[in-house]
PDB file of C-alpha atoms in Angstrom:
ATOM      1  CA  THR A   4      -9.678   8.099  18.623  1.00 54.00           C
ATOM      2  CA  THR A   5      -5.938   8.123  18.403  1.00 55.00           C
ATOM      3  CA  PRO A   6      -4.471   5.051  20.108  1.00 58.00           C
ATOM      4  CA  VAL A   7      -2.212   5.263  22.418  1.00 57.00           C
ATOM      5  CA  VAL A   8       1.079   3.763  23.148  1.00 57.00           C
ATOM      6  CA  ALA A   9       3.313   3.588  26.566  1.00 61.00           C
ATOM      7  CA  GLY A  10       3.946   6.911  28.221  1.00 64.00           C
ATOM      8  CA  GLY A  11       0.742   8.391  26.897  1.00 66.00           C
ATOM      9  CA  ALA A  12       1.830   9.376  22.768  1.00 69.00           C
ATOM     10  CA  ALA A  13       0.304   8.198  20.134  1.00 66.00           C
ATOM     11  CA  PRO A  14       1.569   5.498  18.010  1.00 66.00           C
ATOM     12  CA  PRO A  15       4.400   6.950  14.996  1.00 68.00           C
ATOM     13  CA  ALA A  16       2.595   7.190  11.804  1.00 75.00           C
ATOM     14  CA  ILE A  17       3.578   4.761   8.642  1.00 80.00           C
ATOM     15  CA  THR A  18       5.252   6.563   6.593  1.00 89.00           C
ATOM     16  CA  PHE A  19       7.148   5.271   3.064  1.00 95.00           C
ATOM     17  CA  VAL A  20       9.931   6.931   1.018  1.00 96.00           C
ATOM     18  CA  GLU A  21       9.571   6.982  -3.034  1.00 97.00           C
ATOM     19  CA  GLY A  22      11.731   3.864  -3.896  1.00 98.00           C
ATOM     20  CA  ASP A  23      11.113   1.760  -0.710  1.00 97.00           C
ATOM     21  CA  VAL A  24       9.703  -1.953  -1.748  1.00 98.00           C
ATOM     22  CA  LEU A  25       6.565  -2.701  -0.315  1.00 98.00           C
ATOM     23  CA  VAL A  26       4.789  -5.925   0.201  1.00 97.00           C
ATOM     24  CA  PRO A  27       1.444  -7.166   1.234  1.00 97.00           C
ATOM     25  CA  LYS A  28      -0.012  -8.144   5.081  1.00 97.00           C
ATOM     26  CA  ILE A  29      -1.581 -10.693   3.198  1.00 97.00           C
ATOM     27  CA  ASP A  30      -2.973 -12.554   0.329  1.00 97.00           C
ATOM     28  CA  ASN A  31      -5.076 -11.421  -2.527  1.00 97.00           C
ATOM     29  CA  VAL A  32      -4.847  -7.150  -1.716  1.00 97.00           C
ATOM     30  CA  LYS A  33      -6.156  -5.838  -4.927  1.00 96.00           C
ATOM     31  CA  LEU A  34      -4.196  -3.336  -6.455  1.00 97.00           C
ATOM     32  CA  LEU A  35      -6.745  -0.731  -7.950  1.00 98.00           C
ATOM     33  CA  ALA A  36      -7.027   1.877 -11.393  1.00 97.00           C
ATOM     34  CA  ALA A  37      -7.380   4.239  -8.681  1.00 98.00           C
ATOM     35  CA  ALA A  38      -7.083   5.194  -5.014  1.00 97.00           C
ATOM     36  CA  ASN A  39     -10.907   4.426  -4.116  1.00 95.00           C
ATOM     37  CA  ASP A  40     -12.353   1.048  -2.894  1.00 92.00           C
ATOM     38  CA  SER A  41     -14.905   1.249  -6.574  1.00 95.00           C
ATOM     39  CA  ALA A  42     -12.093   1.206  -8.935  1.00 97.00           C
ATOM     40  CA  LYS A  43     -11.186  -1.528 -10.602  1.00 97.00           C
ATOM     41  CA  VAL A  44      -9.263  -4.424  -9.736  1.00 96.00           C
ATOM     42  CA  THR A  45      -5.769  -4.394 -11.575  1.00 95.00           C
ATOM     43  CA  VAL A  46      -4.592  -7.216 -10.282  1.00 95.00           C
ATOM     44  CA  ALA A  47      -4.394  -9.201  -6.674  1.00 96.00           C
ATOM     45  CA  LEU A  48      -1.508  -9.225  -4.663  1.00 97.00           C
ATOM     46  CA  LYS A  49       0.234 -12.151  -2.916  1.00 96.00           C
ATOM     47  CA  VAL A  50       2.524 -11.667   0.378  1.00 96.00           C
ATOM     48  CA  THR A  51       5.219 -12.437  -1.612  1.00 96.00           C
ATOM     49  CA  ASP A  52       4.414  -9.797  -4.267  1.00 97.00           C
ATOM     50  CA  GLU A  53       7.009  -7.007  -4.311  1.00 97.00           C
ATOM     51  CA  VAL A  54       5.764  -2.921  -5.139  1.00 98.00           C
ATOM     52  CA  VAL A  55       7.599  -0.065  -5.696  1.00 98.00           C
ATOM     53  CA  TYR A  56       6.258   3.063  -3.866  1.00 98.00           C
ATOM     54  CA  LEU A  57       6.119   5.621  -6.743  1.00 98.00           C
ATOM     55  CA  GLY A  58       6.200   8.575  -4.080  1.00 96.00           C
ATOM     56  CA  ASP A  59       2.160   9.433  -4.112  1.00 96.00           C
ATOM     57  CA  GLU A  60      -0.345   8.754  -1.228  1.00 96.00           C
ATOM     58  CA  LYS A  61      -4.319   9.778  -2.194  1.00 96.00           C
ATOM     59  CA  ASP A  62      -7.262   8.704   0.549  1.00 95.00           C
ATOM     60  CA  GLY A  63      -5.273   6.404   2.287  1.00 95.00           C
ATOM     61  CA  TYR A  64      -3.559   4.543  -0.343  1.00 97.00           C
ATOM     62  CA  VAL A  65      -0.386   4.608  -1.867  1.00 98.00           C
ATOM     63  CA  HIS A  66       0.686   5.112  -5.609  1.00 98.00           C
ATOM     64  CA  VAL A  67       3.132   1.763  -6.399  1.00 98.00           C
ATOM     65  CA  GLN A  68       4.787  -0.440  -9.727  1.00 98.00           C
ATOM     66  CA  GLY A  69       5.042  -3.892  -9.529  1.00 96.00           C
ATOM     67  CA  SER A  70       6.248  -6.505 -11.971  1.00 94.00           C
ATOM     68  CA  ASN A  71       1.645  -6.910 -12.747  1.00 87.00           C
ATOM     69  CA  GLY A  72       1.259  -3.716 -12.876  1.00 93.00           C
ATOM     70  CA  GLU A  73       1.221  -0.377 -11.594  1.00 97.00           C
ATOM     71  CA  GLY A  74      -2.284   0.985  -9.452  1.00 98.00           C
ATOM     72  CA  TRP A  75      -3.151   2.182  -5.298  1.00 98.00           C
ATOM     73  CA  ILE A  76      -3.104  -0.043  -2.808  1.00 97.00           C
ATOM     74  CA  ARG A  77      -4.518   0.453   0.748  1.00 97.00           C
ATOM     75  CA  LYS A  78      -1.779   2.029   2.827  1.00 96.00           C
ATOM     76  CA  ALA A  79      -2.571  -0.271   5.744  1.00 96.00           C
ATOM     77  CA  LEU A  80      -2.394  -3.637   3.811  1.00 97.00           C
ATOM     78  CA  VAL A  81       1.089  -3.043   3.067  1.00 97.00           C
ATOM     79  CA  LYS A  82       4.130  -2.733   4.960  1.00 97.00           C
ATOM     80  CA  LYS A  83       8.215  -2.525   4.260  1.00 96.00           C
ATOM     81  CA  LYS A  84       9.900  -5.293   2.589  1.00 93.00           C
TER      82      LYS A  84
END
């Protein structure tokens, strides 16, 4: 089911623009080598780690680059800084 906000409208979709700086919402967010849960973990990010959105999105993951490497993160686990 789709969540509903006041007034009966669906909440706006989370969108990122290439070049946006993102941060994990919690500690130990996994940066993965591919856009799936079974992919190799490249690094675990802390809430203080910043990554840059590279413009690609696939299956609920966003493609990012950080100081510790490049990979995929679950979209629901990051927010714009």
